[in-house]
Amino acid sequence: MNKKNTKYIVIILFLISTFLVSGPSLISNGKSNEEEKKENNKVKIAIVIDDFGNGGEGTEEMLNLDIPITAAVMPFAPYSEEESKKAIEKGKEVIIHMPMEPEHGKPHWLGKKPIISSLSNEEVEERVREAVGEISGAKGMNNHMGSKITKDERILREVFKVLKEKNMFFLDSKTTGKSKASELCREMSIPYYERDVFLDHVHSQENVEKELENAYKIAKEKGYAIVIGHVGAQGGKITVNGIRNKMGKFQKQGVEFVFLSQIK
Ligand SMILES: [Zn+2]
């Protein structure tokens, strides 16, 4: 073998060994196709579950789900304290599900001590403070019903004054398109979130799963989605089962389930 040939062989061997060592990682960054796909599709979904505090259908099952859930607990209900404590013990996030007067609806849907438009400023403040005292460990608040109250600037200011003092956020359940919550939160520098999707407005597991797919589409567009479901008559087991059926598949697709406070 002459000198020239030896030189070529050495160069070729060098190129082959370089490719073997770093080639695969140059091509795929050391990650499998599946991992890469997951990374590219990474989105966040926060699942908020309303109407805890009433011993409603699906309460236990919902708290036992193996993903982050934000439990919205109604104050002044039979099991408010018990269920908020249990949710925290199970590693879930808790917020206050404050009953607020709707435009239409029956008074008994609101339970005890709701925020209604006939209250004075002092009475609103007192009820909110009492609710905060009862649901200890709550990170924020959302509205139970409230299509009338979330349009009422006077009342919202009183509610938000307490949230601001306690460093709590507000999630607008968006029961009306005319809510003033977003502009007031901006003005008062209160962290603000709003619902993207209701899971169980139609009472079937099939619909819950359809709405979750809808949330996934929204999350792929803006990076995250906030969904609201229910324990009790409005949701309960169909909601738990719908979530359970979809959560594994979603995680494989790159969905990260997070608490509401971690969404953005
Ligand atoms: Zn509710």
Coordinates of C-alpha atoms and ligand atoms in Angstrom, one line a residue:
M1 CA 0.0 0.0 0.0
N2 CA 1.5 3.4 -1.0
K3 CA 1.6 6.4 1.3
K4 CA -1.2 8.2 -0.6
N5 CA -3.7 5.3 -0.2
T6 CA -2.9 5.0 3.6
K7 CA -3.7 8.7 3.9
Y8 CA -7.2 8.3 2.3
I9 CA -7.9 5.2 4.4
V10 CA -7.1 7.2 7.6
I11 CA -9.3 10.1 6.5
I12 CA -12.2 7.7 5.7
L13 CA -11.9 5.8 9.0
F14 CA -11.8 9.2 10.8
L15 CA -15.0 10.3 9.1
I16 CA -16.8 7.0 9.8
S17 CA -15.8 7.1 13.5
T18 CA -16.9 10.8 13.8
F19 CA -20.3 9.9 12.3
L20 CA -20.7 6.9 14.6
V21 CA -19.9 8.9 17.7
S22 CA -21.8 12.1 17.0
G23 CA -23.9 11.4 13.9
P24 CA -27.1 10.1 15.5
S25 CA -27.2 12.9 17.9
L26 CA -26.5 15.5 15.2
I27 CA -29.6 14.1 13.4
S28 CA -32.1 13.8 16.3
N29 CA -30.5 15.6 19.2
G30 CA -30.3 12.4 21.2
K31 CA -34.0 12.1 21.4
S32 CA -36.3 9.5 19.9
N33 CA -38.9 10.6 17.4
E34 CA -41.6 10.1 19.9
E35 CA -39.9 12.4 22.5
E36 CA -39.2 15.0 19.8
K37 CA -42.9 14.9 18.7
K38 CA -44.0 15.4 22.3
E39 CA -41.6 18.3 22.9
N40 CA -42.9 20.1 19.8
N41 CA -46.5 19.6 20.8
K42 CA -46.1 20.7 24.5
V43 CA -49.1 22.5 25.8
K44 CA -50.7 23.1 29.2
I45 CA -54.2 22.3 30.3
A46 CA -55.6 23.3 33.7
I47 CA -58.7 21.4 34.9
V48 CA -60.8 23.3 37.4
I49 CA -63.6 21.4 39.1
D50 CA -66.5 23.4 40.5
D51 CA -69.1 22.8 43.2
F52 CA -67.0 20.9 45.8
G53 CA -68.2 21.4 49.4
N54 CA -71.6 19.6 48.9
G55 CA -70.6 15.9 49.1
G56 CA -71.6 15.7 45.5
E57 CA -71.3 12.7 43.1
G58 CA -67.8 12.0 42.0
T59 CA -66.1 14.0 44.8
E60 CA -63.8 11.1 46.0
E61 CA -63.0 9.9 42.5
M62 CA -62.1 13.4 41.3
L63 CA -59.7 14.0 44.2
N64 CA -58.1 10.6 43.5
L65 CA -57.2 11.4 39.9
D66 CA -53.5 11.2 39.4
I67 CA -53.1 14.6 37.7
P68 CA -53.2 18.2 39.1
I69 CA -56.7 19.3 39.6
T70 CA -57.8 22.8 40.9
A71 CA -60.8 22.2 43.2
A72 CA -63.2 25.1 43.5
V73 CA -64.9 24.7 46.8
M74 CA -68.2 26.5 47.7
P75 CA -68.1 28.3 51.1
F76 CA -71.0 28.0 53.6
A77 CA -71.9 24.5 52.3
P78 CA -72.2 21.4 54.4
Y79 CA -68.7 20.0 53.6
S80 CA -66.8 23.2 52.7
E81 CA -64.0 22.8 55.2
E82 CA -63.8 19.1 55.1
E83 CA -63.5 18.8 51.3
S84 CA -61.1 21.7 51.0
K85 CA -58.8 20.0 53.6
K86 CA -59.1 16.7 51.8
A87 CA -58.3 18.3 48.4
I88 CA -55.1 19.8 49.9
E89 CA -54.2 16.5 51.5
K90 CA -54.6 14.8 48.1
G91 CA -52.1 17.3 46.7
K92 CA -54.7 19.3 44.7
E93 CA -55.0 23.1 44.5
V94 CA -57.9 24.8 46.1
I95 CA -59.8 28.0 45.2
I96 CA -63.1 29.5 46.5
H97 CA -66.1 28.9 44.4
M98 CA -68.0 32.0 45.4
P99 CA -71.8 31.9 44.9
M100 CA -72.9 35.0 43.0
E101 CA -76.4 36.1 41.8
P102 CA -77.3 35.1 38.2
E103 CA -79.4 37.0 35.8
H104 CA -81.9 34.2 35.8
G105 CA -82.2 31.2 38.2
K106 CA -83.5 30.0 41.5
P107 CA -82.3 31.5 44.8
H108 CA -81.7 28.0 46.4
W109 CA -79.0 27.3 43.7
L110 CA -76.8 29.8 45.4
G111 CA -76.8 28.3 48.9
K112 CA -76.1 30.3 52.0
K113 CA -74.7 33.9 52.0
P114 CA -74.2 34.4 48.3
I115 CA -73.1 37.7 46.8
I116 CA -76.3 39.4 45.6
S117 CA -76.7 42.9 44.1
S118 CA -78.9 44.2 47.0
L119 CA -76.0 43.9 49.5
S120 CA -74.1 47.0 50.8
N121 CA -70.4 47.3 50.2
E122 CA -69.7 46.3 53.8
E123 CA -71.9 43.2 53.5
V124 CA -70.1 42.1 50.4
E125 CA -66.7 42.5 52.0
E126 CA -67.8 40.7 55.1
R127 CA -69.1 37.7 53.1
V128 CA -65.9 37.4 51.1
R129 CA -63.8 37.6 54.2
E130 CA -65.8 34.9 55.8
A131 CA -65.5 32.7 52.8
V132 CA -61.7 33.2 52.7
G133 CA -61.6 32.3 56.4
E134 CA -63.5 29.1 55.8
I135 CA -61.6 27.8 52.8
S136 CA -58.1 28.1 54.2
G137 CA -55.3 27.5 51.8
A138 CA -57.2 28.8 48.8
K139 CA -55.1 30.4 46.1
G140 CA -57.8 32.2 44.3
M141 CA -61.5 32.5 43.6
N142 CA -64.0 31.9 40.8
N143 CA -67.7 32.5 40.4
H144 CA -70.5 30.0 40.9
M145 CA -73.2 31.3 38.5
G146 CA -72.9 35.2 38.8
S147 CA -74.1 36.4 35.3
K148 CA -75.6 39.4 37.1
I149 CA -72.8 40.1 39.7
T150 CA -69.8 39.9 37.2
K151 CA -71.4 42.9 35.4
D152 CA -71.7 44.9 38.6
E153 CA -68.6 47.1 39.0
R154 CA -69.5 48.3 42.5
I155 CA -69.7 44.7 43.9
L156 CA -66.7 43.4 42.0
R157 CA -64.5 46.1 43.4
E158 CA -65.4 45.0 47.0
V159 CA -64.8 41.4 46.2
F160 CA -61.4 42.2 44.5
K161 CA -60.3 44.4 47.3
V162 CA -60.2 41.4 49.6
L163 CA -58.5 39.2 46.9
K164 CA -55.8 41.8 46.4
E165 CA -55.1 42.0 50.1
K166 CA -54.9 38.2 50.3
N167 CA -52.7 37.8 47.2
M168 CA -55.4 35.7 45.5
F169 CA -56.2 35.5 41.8
F170 CA -59.6 35.6 40.0
L171 CA -60.9 33.1 37.5
D172 CA -63.8 34.3 35.5
S173 CA -66.1 31.3 34.8
K174 CA -67.6 33.5 32.1
T175 CA -71.3 33.0 32.7
T176 CA -71.9 36.2 30.8
G177 CA -70.2 37.8 27.8
K178 CA -70.5 41.2 29.5
S179 CA -68.3 40.5 32.6
K180 CA -66.3 43.5 33.9
A181 CA -63.9 41.2 35.8
S182 CA -61.0 41.3 33.3
E183 CA -60.8 45.1 33.1
L184 CA -61.1 45.6 36.8
C185 CA -58.5 42.9 37.6
R186 CA -56.1 44.7 35.2
E187 CA -56.8 48.0 36.9
M188 CA -56.3 46.6 40.4
S189 CA -53.3 44.4 39.4
I190 CA -55.0 41.1 40.3
P191 CA -53.9 38.0 38.4
Y192 CA -56.8 37.1 36.1
Y193 CA -57.7 34.0 34.2
E194 CA -60.8 33.0 32.2
R195 CA -62.4 29.8 31.3
D196 CA -62.0 28.5 27.8
V197 CA -64.3 25.4 27.9
F198 CA -67.1 23.9 30.0
L199 CA -66.7 20.1 30.1
D200 CA -70.2 19.1 31.2
H201 CA -72.8 21.5 30.0
V202 CA -74.3 18.5 28.2
H203 CA -74.5 15.6 30.7
S204 CA -72.8 12.8 28.9
Q205 CA -69.3 11.3 29.0
E206 CA -69.1 11.5 25.3
N207 CA -69.6 15.3 25.5
V208 CA -67.0 15.6 28.2
E209 CA -64.5 13.9 26.0
K210 CA -65.5 16.0 23.0
E211 CA -65.0 19.2 25.1
L212 CA -61.5 17.9 26.2
E213 CA -60.5 17.5 22.6
N214 CA -61.8 21.0 22.0
A215 CA -59.6 22.3 24.9
Y216 CA -56.6 20.5 23.3
K217 CA -57.2 22.3 20.0
I218 CA -57.4 25.7 21.9
A219 CA -54.2 24.8 23.8
K220 CA -52.4 24.0 20.6
E221 CA -53.2 27.4 19.3
K222 CA -52.4 29.6 22.3
G223 CA -50.2 27.3 24.4
Y224 CA -52.7 26.6 27.2
A225 CA -56.4 26.0 27.9
I226 CA -58.5 26.4 31.1
V227 CA -61.4 24.0 31.4
I228 CA -64.2 23.8 34.0
G229 CA -66.1 20.7 35.0
H230 CA -68.3 19.8 38.0
V231 CA -68.8 17.3 40.8
G232 CA -72.4 16.7 41.7
A233 CA -75.5 16.5 39.5
Q234 CA -74.1 18.6 36.6
G235 CA -71.1 16.4 36.1
G236 CA -69.9 13.9 38.7
K237 CA -69.0 10.5 37.4
I238 CA -69.3 11.2 33.7
T239 CA -66.8 14.1 34.1
V240 CA -64.4 11.9 36.1
N241 CA -64.6 9.1 33.6
G242 CA -64.2 11.4 30.6
I243 CA -61.1 12.9 32.1
R244 CA -59.7 9.5 33.1
N245 CA -60.3 8.2 29.6
K246 CA -58.4 11.1 27.9
M247 CA -55.6 11.9 30.3
G248 CA -53.1 9.2 29.4
K249 CA -53.5 9.8 25.6
F250 CA -53.2 13.6 26.1
Q251 CA -50.0 13.2 28.2
K252 CA -48.5 11.0 25.4
Q253 CA -49.3 13.8 23.0
G254 CA -47.4 16.3 25.1
V255 CA -50.1 17.8 27.3
E256 CA -48.9 18.8 30.7
F257 CA -51.7 19.0 33.2
V258 CA -51.1 21.9 35.6
F259 CA -52.8 23.8 38.5
L260 CA -54.6 26.9 37.4
S261 CA -51.9 29.0 39.2
Q262 CA -49.2 27.4 36.9
I263 CA -51.0 28.0 33.6
K264 CA -49.1 31.2 32.5
Ligands
ZN1 ZN -70.9 26.2 40.5

